[in-house]
PDB file of C-alpha atoms in Angstrom:
ATOM      1  CA  UNK A   1      14.454  -7.801  -9.654  1.00 43.00           C
ATOM      2  CA  UNK A   2      11.095  -5.928  -9.865  1.00 44.00           C
ATOM      3  CA  UNK A   3      10.889  -2.677  -9.992  1.00 45.00           C
ATOM      4  CA  UNK A   4       9.066   0.696 -11.082  1.00 47.00           C
ATOM      5  CA  UNK A   5       9.949   3.987 -10.787  1.00 47.00           C
ATOM      6  CA  UNK A   6       7.762   6.852  -9.882  1.00 44.00           C
ATOM      7  CA  UNK A   7       6.801   9.360 -12.277  1.00 47.00           C
ATOM      8  CA  UNK A   8       6.183  12.034  -9.502  1.00 46.00           C
ATOM      9  CA  UNK A   9       8.252  14.625  -8.820  1.00 63.00           C
ATOM     10  CA  UNK A  10       8.188  14.113  -5.058  1.00 80.00           C
ATOM     11  CA  UNK A  11      10.287  11.314  -3.670  1.00 90.00           C
ATOM     12  CA  UNK A  12       8.026   8.260  -2.488  1.00 94.00           C
ATOM     13  CA  UNK A  13       8.856   5.781   0.292  1.00 97.00           C
ATOM     14  CA  UNK A  14      11.128   2.885  -1.196  1.00 98.00           C
ATOM     15  CA  UNK A  15      10.054  -1.005  -0.332  1.00 98.00           C
ATOM     16  CA  UNK A  16      12.494  -3.589  -0.054  1.00 98.00           C
ATOM     17  CA  UNK A  17      10.667  -7.366   0.354  1.00 98.00           C
ATOM     18  CA  UNK A  18      13.190  -9.920   1.441  1.00 98.00           C
ATOM     19  CA  UNK A  19      12.421 -13.700   1.796  1.00 98.00           C
ATOM     20  CA  UNK A  20      14.188 -16.900   1.781  1.00 96.00           C
ATOM     21  CA  UNK A  21      13.105 -17.367  -1.351  1.00 96.00           C
ATOM     22  CA  UNK A  22      13.545 -15.087  -4.522  1.00 96.00           C
ATOM     23  CA  UNK A  23      10.511 -16.233  -6.106  1.00 96.00           C
ATOM     24  CA  UNK A  24       8.356 -15.250  -3.281  1.00 97.00           C
ATOM     25  CA  UNK A  25      10.042 -11.722  -2.785  1.00 98.00           C
ATOM     26  CA  UNK A  26      10.086 -11.140  -6.518  1.00 97.00           C
ATOM     27  CA  UNK A  27       6.044 -12.380  -7.030  1.00 98.00           C
ATOM     28  CA  UNK A  28       4.936 -10.572  -3.776  1.00 98.00           C
ATOM     29  CA  UNK A  29       6.701  -7.638  -5.636  1.00 98.00           C
ATOM     30  CA  UNK A  30       5.315  -7.901  -8.965  1.00 97.00           C
ATOM     31  CA  UNK A  31       1.089  -7.977  -7.214  1.00 96.00           C
ATOM     32  CA  UNK A  32       2.331  -4.988  -5.136  1.00 97.00           C
ATOM     33  CA  UNK A  33       3.716  -3.371  -7.953  1.00 96.00           C
ATOM     34  CA  UNK A  34       0.883  -3.849  -9.827  1.00 95.00           C
ATOM     35  CA  UNK A  35      -1.760  -3.056  -7.406  1.00 95.00           C
ATOM     36  CA  UNK A  36       0.045   0.534  -7.408  1.00 95.00           C
ATOM     37  CA  UNK A  37      -0.239   1.119 -10.803  1.00 90.00           C
ATOM     38  CA  UNK A  38       3.826   1.174 -11.301  1.00 87.00           C
ATOM     39  CA  UNK A  39       4.115   3.997  -9.295  1.00 91.00           C
ATOM     40  CA  UNK A  40       6.328   2.656  -6.318  1.00 93.00           C
ATOM     41  CA  UNK A  41       9.745   1.940  -6.202  1.00 96.00           C
ATOM     42  CA  UNK A  42       9.970  -2.031  -4.812  1.00 98.00           C
ATOM     43  CA  UNK A  43      12.166  -4.902  -5.138  1.00 98.00           C
ATOM     44  CA  UNK A  44      11.971  -8.345  -3.808  1.00 98.00           C
ATOM     45  CA  UNK A  45      15.152 -10.147  -2.723  1.00 97.00           C
ATOM     46  CA  UNK A  46      15.873 -13.687  -1.552  1.00 96.00           C
ATOM     47  CA  UNK A  47      17.955 -16.617  -2.080  1.00 92.00           C
ATOM     48  CA  UNK A  48      21.246 -17.237  -2.572  1.00 88.00           C
ATOM     49  CA  UNK A  49      23.663 -16.374  -5.774  1.00 85.00           C
ATOM     50  CA  UNK A  50      23.422 -19.880  -6.938  1.00 88.00           C
ATOM     51  CA  UNK A  51      19.736 -19.966  -6.598  1.00 86.00           C
ATOM     52  CA  UNK A  52      19.214 -21.857  -3.494  1.00 92.00           C
ATOM     53  CA  UNK A  53      16.850 -20.667  -0.834  1.00 94.00           C
ATOM     54  CA  UNK A  54      18.774 -18.151   1.674  1.00 93.00           C
ATOM     55  CA  UNK A  55      19.471 -14.502   2.529  1.00 95.00           C
ATOM     56  CA  UNK A  56      21.981 -12.529   1.949  1.00 94.00           C
ATOM     57  CA  UNK A  57      23.307  -9.296   3.701  1.00 95.00           C
ATOM     58  CA  UNK A  58      24.849  -7.635   0.390  1.00 95.00           C
ATOM     59  CA  UNK A  59      22.018  -8.321  -1.312  1.00 95.00           C
ATOM     60  CA  UNK A  60      19.339  -6.200   1.387  1.00 97.00           C
ATOM     61  CA  UNK A  61      22.113  -3.500   1.245  1.00 96.00           C
ATOM     62  CA  UNK A  62      21.995  -3.195  -2.531  1.00 96.00           C
ATOM     63  CA  UNK A  63      18.188  -3.478  -2.702  1.00 97.00           C
ATOM     64  CA  UNK A  64      17.702  -0.664  -0.180  1.00 97.00           C
ATOM     65  CA  UNK A  65      20.234   1.221  -2.213  1.00 96.00           C
ATOM     66  CA  UNK A  66      18.228   0.791  -5.096  1.00 96.00           C
ATOM     67  CA  UNK A  67      14.643   1.842  -4.033  1.00 97.00           C
ATOM     68  CA  UNK A  68      15.753   4.924  -1.897  1.00 95.00           C
ATOM     69  CA  UNK A  69      14.985   8.232  -3.248  1.00 93.00           C
ATOM     70  CA  UNK A  70      14.829  10.490  -0.191  1.00 92.00           C
ATOM     71  CA  UNK A  71      11.849   9.545   1.327  1.00 95.00           C
ATOM     72  CA  UNK A  72      12.943   6.455   3.432  1.00 97.00           C
ATOM     73  CA  UNK A  73      12.872   2.949   3.092  1.00 98.00           C
ATOM     74  CA  UNK A  74      10.491   0.111   4.256  1.00 98.00           C
ATOM     75  CA  UNK A  75      11.994  -3.244   4.751  1.00 98.00           C
ATOM     76  CA  UNK A  76       9.227  -6.153   5.115  1.00 98.00           C
ATOM     77  CA  UNK A  77      10.675  -9.575   5.640  1.00 98.00           C
ATOM     78  CA  UNK A  78       8.607 -12.815   5.828  1.00 96.00           C
ATOM     79  CA  UNK A  79      10.336 -15.337   8.154  1.00 94.00           C
ATOM     80  CA  UNK A  80      13.377 -16.656   9.891  1.00 91.00           C
ATOM     81  CA  UNK A  81      16.462 -15.552   8.625  1.00 93.00           C
ATOM     82  CA  UNK A  82      14.914 -12.653   6.294  1.00 96.00           C
ATOM     83  CA  UNK A  83      14.109 -11.398   9.551  1.00 97.00           C
ATOM     84  CA  UNK A  84      17.302 -11.551  11.147  1.00 97.00           C
ATOM     85  CA  UNK A  85      19.133 -10.423   8.123  1.00 96.00           C
ATOM     86  CA  UNK A  86      16.601  -7.242   8.236  1.00 97.00           C
ATOM     87  CA  UNK A  87      17.763  -6.818  11.985  1.00 96.00           C
ATOM     88  CA  UNK A  88      21.018  -7.034  10.984  1.00 96.00           C
ATOM     89  CA  UNK A  89      20.822  -4.362   8.424  1.00 96.00           C
ATOM     90  CA  UNK A  90      19.191  -1.891  11.038  1.00 95.00           C
ATOM     91  CA  UNK A  91      21.710  -2.560  13.825  1.00 94.00           C
ATOM     92  CA  UNK A  92      24.549  -1.539  10.721  1.00 91.00           C
ATOM     93  CA  UNK A  93      22.822   1.930  10.376  1.00 89.00           C
ATOM     94  CA  UNK A  94      23.367   5.233  11.955  1.00 84.00           C
ATOM     95  CA  UNK A  95      21.353   6.867  14.323  1.00 77.00           C
ATOM     96  CA  UNK A  96      18.446   8.823  12.539  1.00 75.00           C
ATOM     97  CA  UNK A  97      18.307   6.369   9.568  1.00 79.00           C
ATOM     98  CA  UNK A  98      15.396   6.538   7.259  1.00 94.00           C
ATOM     99  CA  UNK A  99      14.715   3.157   6.963  1.00 97.00           C
ATOM    100  CA  UNK A 100      12.288   1.028   8.916  1.00 97.00           C
ATOM    101  CA  UNK A 101      11.238  -2.654   9.461  1.00 97.00           C
ATOM    102  CA  UNK A 102       7.535  -3.865   9.226  1.00 97.00           C
ATOM    103  CA  UNK A 103       6.206  -6.804  10.841  1.00 97.00           C
ATOM    104  CA  UNK A 104       3.595  -7.454   8.945  1.00 97.00           C
ATOM    105  CA  UNK A 105       1.814 -10.433   7.027  1.00 97.00           C
ATOM    106  CA  UNK A 106       4.272 -10.465   3.386  1.00 98.00           C
ATOM    107  CA  UNK A 107       1.955 -10.095   0.677  1.00 97.00           C
ATOM    108  CA  UNK A 108      -0.919  -8.369   2.330  1.00 97.00           C
ATOM    109  CA  UNK A 109       1.783  -5.907   4.037  1.00 98.00           C
ATOM    110  CA  UNK A 110       3.581  -5.207   0.882  1.00 98.00           C
ATOM    111  CA  UNK A 111       0.331  -4.688  -1.545  1.00 97.00           C
ATOM    112  CA  UNK A 112      -0.872  -2.359   1.497  1.00 97.00           C
ATOM    113  CA  UNK A 113       2.619  -0.809   1.872  1.00 98.00           C
ATOM    114  CA  UNK A 114       3.156  -0.250  -1.950  1.00 98.00           C
ATOM    115  CA  UNK A 115      -0.406   1.535  -2.344  1.00 97.00           C
ATOM    116  CA  UNK A 116       0.167   3.941   0.305  1.00 96.00           C
ATOM    117  CA  UNK A 117       3.667   4.780  -0.757  1.00 96.00           C
ATOM    118  CA  UNK A 118       2.515   5.459  -4.400  1.00 95.00           C
ATOM    119  CA  UNK A 119       0.128   7.735  -2.915  1.00 91.00           C
ATOM    120  CA  UNK A 120       3.077  10.069  -1.420  1.00 90.00           C
ATOM    121  CA  UNK A 121       2.437   9.096   2.132  1.00 93.00           C
ATOM    122  CA  UNK A 122       5.325   9.608   4.497  1.00 95.00           C
ATOM    123  CA  UNK A 123       7.262   6.498   5.784  1.00 97.00           C
ATOM    124  CA  UNK A 124       5.489   6.329   9.390  1.00 96.00           C
ATOM    125  CA  UNK A 125       2.382   6.104   7.415  1.00 95.00           C
ATOM    126  CA  UNK A 126       3.560   3.098   5.103  1.00 97.00           C
ATOM    127  CA  UNK A 127       4.690   1.314   8.102  1.00 98.00           C
ATOM    128  CA  UNK A 128       1.568   2.059   9.528  1.00 97.00           C
ATOM    129  CA  UNK A 129      -0.435   0.774   6.640  1.00 96.00           C
ATOM    130  CA  UNK A 130       1.787  -2.434   6.211  1.00 97.00           C
ATOM    131  CA  UNK A 131       1.500  -3.377  10.068  1.00 97.00           C
ATOM    132  CA  UNK A 132      -2.528  -2.359   9.536  1.00 95.00           C
ATOM    133  CA  UNK A 133      -2.598  -5.670   7.198  1.00 95.00           C
ATOM    134  CA  UNK A 134      -2.618  -7.762   9.843  1.00 93.00           C
ATOM    135  CA  UNK A 135      -5.813  -6.682  11.178  1.00 90.00           C
ATOM    136  CA  UNK A 136      -8.042  -6.885   8.215  1.00 86.00           C
ATOM    137  CA  UNK A 137     -10.307 -10.035   7.390  1.00 81.00           C
ATOM    138  CA  UNK A 138     -10.026 -11.156   3.369  1.00 79.00           C
ATOM    139  CA  UNK A 139     -13.576 -13.173   4.087  1.00 77.00           C
TER     140      UNK A 139
ATOM    141  CA  UNK B   1     -16.993  12.894  13.089  1.00 47.00           C
ATOM    142  CA  UNK B   2     -14.267  15.382  13.337  1.00 47.00           C
ATOM    143  CA  UNK B   3     -14.562  18.493  15.246  1.00 49.00           C
ATOM    144  CA  UNK B   4     -16.066  21.049  12.563  1.00 50.00           C
ATOM    145  CA  UNK B   5     -13.701  24.352  11.130  1.00 53.00           C
ATOM    146  CA  UNK B   6     -14.124  26.817   8.764  1.00 52.00           C
ATOM    147  CA  UNK B   7     -12.842  24.310   6.246  1.00 64.00           C
ATOM    148  CA  UNK B   8     -14.858  21.201   7.420  1.00 78.00           C
ATOM    149  CA  UNK B   9     -16.419  19.675   4.759  1.00 87.00           C
ATOM    150  CA  UNK B  10     -18.736  16.546   4.347  1.00 93.00           C
ATOM    151  CA  UNK B  11     -19.873  14.948   1.462  1.00 95.00           C
ATOM    152  CA  UNK B  12     -21.529  11.866  -0.135  1.00 96.00           C
ATOM    153  CA  UNK B  13     -21.810  10.414  -3.485  1.00 97.00           C
ATOM    154  CA  UNK B  14     -22.865   7.434  -4.657  1.00 97.00           C
ATOM    155  CA  UNK B  15     -21.536   5.552  -7.522  1.00 97.00           C
ATOM    156  CA  UNK B  16     -22.132   2.195  -9.319  1.00 97.00           C
ATOM    157  CA  UNK B  17     -19.370  -0.035  -9.887  1.00 96.00           C
ATOM    158  CA  UNK B  18     -18.642  -0.685 -13.706  1.00 94.00           C
ATOM    159  CA  UNK B  19     -16.522  -3.820 -12.620  1.00 93.00           C
ATOM    160  CA  UNK B  20     -15.788  -6.002  -9.562  1.00 94.00           C
ATOM    161  CA  UNK B  21     -13.765  -4.180  -7.108  1.00 94.00           C
ATOM    162  CA  UNK B  22     -10.306  -6.463  -7.290  1.00 91.00           C
ATOM    163  CA  UNK B  23      -6.844  -5.728  -6.470  1.00 92.00           C
ATOM    164  CA  UNK B  24      -6.033  -2.903  -8.938  1.00 93.00           C
ATOM    165  CA  UNK B  25      -9.480  -0.564  -8.886  1.00 94.00           C
ATOM    166  CA  UNK B  26      -8.979  -0.937  -5.263  1.00 96.00           C
ATOM    167  CA  UNK B  27      -5.377   0.101  -5.408  1.00 95.00           C
ATOM    168  CA  UNK B  28      -6.912   3.320  -7.717  1.00 95.00           C
ATOM    169  CA  UNK B  29      -9.191   3.967  -4.969  1.00 96.00           C
ATOM    170  CA  UNK B  30      -6.697   4.165  -2.242  1.00 96.00           C
ATOM    171  CA  UNK B  31      -3.908   6.061  -4.247  1.00 94.00           C
ATOM    172  CA  UNK B  32      -6.697   8.511  -5.050  1.00 94.00           C
ATOM    173  CA  UNK B  33      -7.611   8.820  -1.157  1.00 95.00           C
ATOM    174  CA  UNK B  34      -3.843   8.933  -0.184  1.00 91.00           C
ATOM    175  CA  UNK B  35      -2.074  12.129  -0.160  1.00 82.00           C
ATOM    176  CA  UNK B  36      -4.964  14.398   0.121  1.00 90.00           C
ATOM    177  CA  UNK B  37      -6.530  16.592   3.039  1.00 93.00           C
ATOM    178  CA  UNK B  38      -9.815  14.424   3.571  1.00 96.00           C
ATOM    179  CA  UNK B  39     -10.829  11.257   5.229  1.00 96.00           C
ATOM    180  CA  UNK B  40     -13.049   9.050   2.688  1.00 98.00           C
ATOM    181  CA  UNK B  41     -15.221   5.819   3.262  1.00 98.00           C
ATOM    182  CA  UNK B  42     -16.826   3.496   1.247  1.00 98.00           C
ATOM    183  CA  UNK B  43     -19.888   1.373   2.011  1.00 97.00           C
ATOM    184  CA  UNK B  44     -21.800  -1.270   0.436  1.00 96.00           C
ATOM    185  CA  UNK B  45     -24.925  -2.360   1.172  1.00 90.00           C
ATOM    186  CA  UNK B  46     -25.454  -0.795   4.257  1.00 89.00           C
ATOM    187  CA  UNK B  47     -22.397  -2.713   5.658  1.00 89.00           C
ATOM    188  CA  UNK B  48     -19.945  -1.036   8.002  1.00 90.00           C
ATOM    189  CA  UNK B  49     -18.140   1.741   5.970  1.00 95.00           C
ATOM    190  CA  UNK B  50     -14.312   1.244   5.410  1.00 95.00           C
ATOM    191  CA  UNK B  51     -11.668   3.491   5.021  1.00 96.00           C
ATOM    192  CA  UNK B  52     -10.733   4.400   1.505  1.00 97.00           C
ATOM    193  CA  UNK B  53      -6.858   4.561   2.622  1.00 95.00           C
ATOM    194  CA  UNK B  54      -6.685   0.708   3.352  1.00 95.00           C
ATOM    195  CA  UNK B  55      -6.863  -0.839   0.075  1.00 96.00           C
ATOM    196  CA  UNK B  56      -7.082  -4.458   1.973  1.00 95.00           C
ATOM    197  CA  UNK B  57     -10.176  -3.319   3.433  1.00 95.00           C
ATOM    198  CA  UNK B  58     -11.207  -1.855   0.379  1.00 96.00           C
ATOM    199  CA  UNK B  59     -10.198  -5.260  -1.386  1.00 94.00           C
ATOM    200  CA  UNK B  60     -12.162  -6.858   1.777  1.00 93.00           C
ATOM    201  CA  UNK B  61     -15.869  -5.150   0.803  1.00 94.00           C
ATOM    202  CA  UNK B  62     -15.897  -7.734  -1.834  1.00 92.00           C
ATOM    203  CA  UNK B  63     -17.980  -5.217  -4.142  1.00 95.00           C
ATOM    204  CA  UNK B  64     -19.126  -6.433  -7.389  1.00 95.00           C
ATOM    205  CA  UNK B  65     -20.033  -4.912 -10.930  1.00 95.00           C
ATOM    206  CA  UNK B  66     -23.608  -3.223 -11.245  1.00 96.00           C
ATOM    207  CA  UNK B  67     -23.237  -2.674  -7.276  1.00 97.00           C
ATOM    208  CA  UNK B  68     -23.680   0.755  -5.722  1.00 97.00           C
ATOM    209  CA  UNK B  69     -20.533   1.883  -3.570  1.00 97.00           C
ATOM    210  CA  UNK B  70     -21.482   4.884  -1.468  1.00 98.00           C
ATOM    211  CA  UNK B  71     -18.768   7.236  -0.777  1.00 98.00           C
ATOM    212  CA  UNK B  72     -18.081   9.154   2.091  1.00 98.00           C
ATOM    213  CA  UNK B  73     -15.558  12.120   2.577  1.00 98.00           C
ATOM    214  CA  UNK B  74     -14.801  14.691   5.237  1.00 97.00           C
ATOM    215  CA  UNK B  75     -12.189  17.642   5.306  1.00 96.00           C
ATOM    216  CA  UNK B  76     -10.751  20.384   3.564  1.00 95.00           C
ATOM    217  CA  UNK B  77     -10.369  18.491   0.225  1.00 95.00           C
ATOM    218  CA  UNK B  78     -13.676  16.409   0.908  1.00 96.00           C
ATOM    219  CA  UNK B  79     -15.122  17.307  -2.326  1.00 96.00           C
ATOM    220  CA  UNK B  80     -12.367  16.716  -4.581  1.00 96.00           C
ATOM    221  CA  UNK B  81     -11.405  13.187  -3.039  1.00 96.00           C
ATOM    222  CA  UNK B  82     -15.045  12.025  -3.084  1.00 97.00           C
ATOM    223  CA  UNK B  83     -15.412  12.884  -6.682  1.00 97.00           C
ATOM    224  CA  UNK B  84     -12.002  11.196  -7.879  1.00 97.00           C
ATOM    225  CA  UNK B  85     -12.673   7.984  -5.861  1.00 97.00           C
ATOM    226  CA  UNK B  86     -16.512   7.600  -7.346  1.00 97.00           C
ATOM    227  CA  UNK B  87     -14.868   8.502 -10.756  1.00 97.00           C
ATOM    228  CA  UNK B  88     -12.651   5.679 -10.457  1.00 96.00           C
ATOM    229  CA  UNK B  89     -15.437   3.173  -9.225  1.00 97.00           C
ATOM    230  CA  UNK B  90     -17.777   4.122 -12.082  1.00 96.00           C
ATOM    231  CA  UNK B  91     -15.069   3.302 -14.542  1.00 94.00           C
ATOM    232  CA  UNK B  92     -13.215   0.687 -13.349  1.00 86.00           C
ATOM    233  CA  UNK B  93     -12.288  -1.551 -16.161  1.00 82.00           C
ATOM    234  CA  UNK B  94     -13.478  -5.675 -16.134  1.00 72.00           C
ATOM    235  CA  UNK B  95     -10.425  -6.995 -15.854  1.00 66.00           C
ATOM    236  CA  UNK B  96      -8.868 -10.157 -13.607  1.00 57.00           C
ATOM    237  CA  UNK B  97      -7.051  -9.106 -10.674  1.00 51.00           C
TER     238      UNK B  97
END
């Protein structure tokens, strides 16, 4: 997993990237952490325990616990069962949970969310940053 | 333009880019503009301004070393936010990414 702890006393929003592919999830987390100067709690999860493509609810639960610091957690899925696994996770949460799902492009959304979180933004602002990635042209 | 108040401040500062505005310096700019009570916009060559809090929009400027970026801020802490962003632009390191 890729992670970086924040040096700020104020807890920042945690971010979990989930994909079928561990390489995609961890690679996106690496890029997002670097653009955020490492000042963000982010992990990428994906694949099965034996290294095949797939998603795991248990792995997602562990990742959310790992990045949670009291300011909430954003889950960003890429496709297919990553989305279903993230929705299953949220369905298991009690009302008033501080975990939210973002509907956003994976890499761009991860970078936008991570930079925004590292600046001390709220969970709602981090979700908005991720979802706003859909509207930003790169050319 | 937001409604004026006793604390409303508008600040503009031009900064010549020390390095291309790639992902990492763009991230620094957005971090400096986030969590401060000011709204900050950037523009290059008279093109439309972008919100400095959007790292993707800042990267999307496609600004390169030597270009002048106009930094504009509004809000109670605009002077501080604009100075911080302009300083990052002037001192960005020329590294890939």
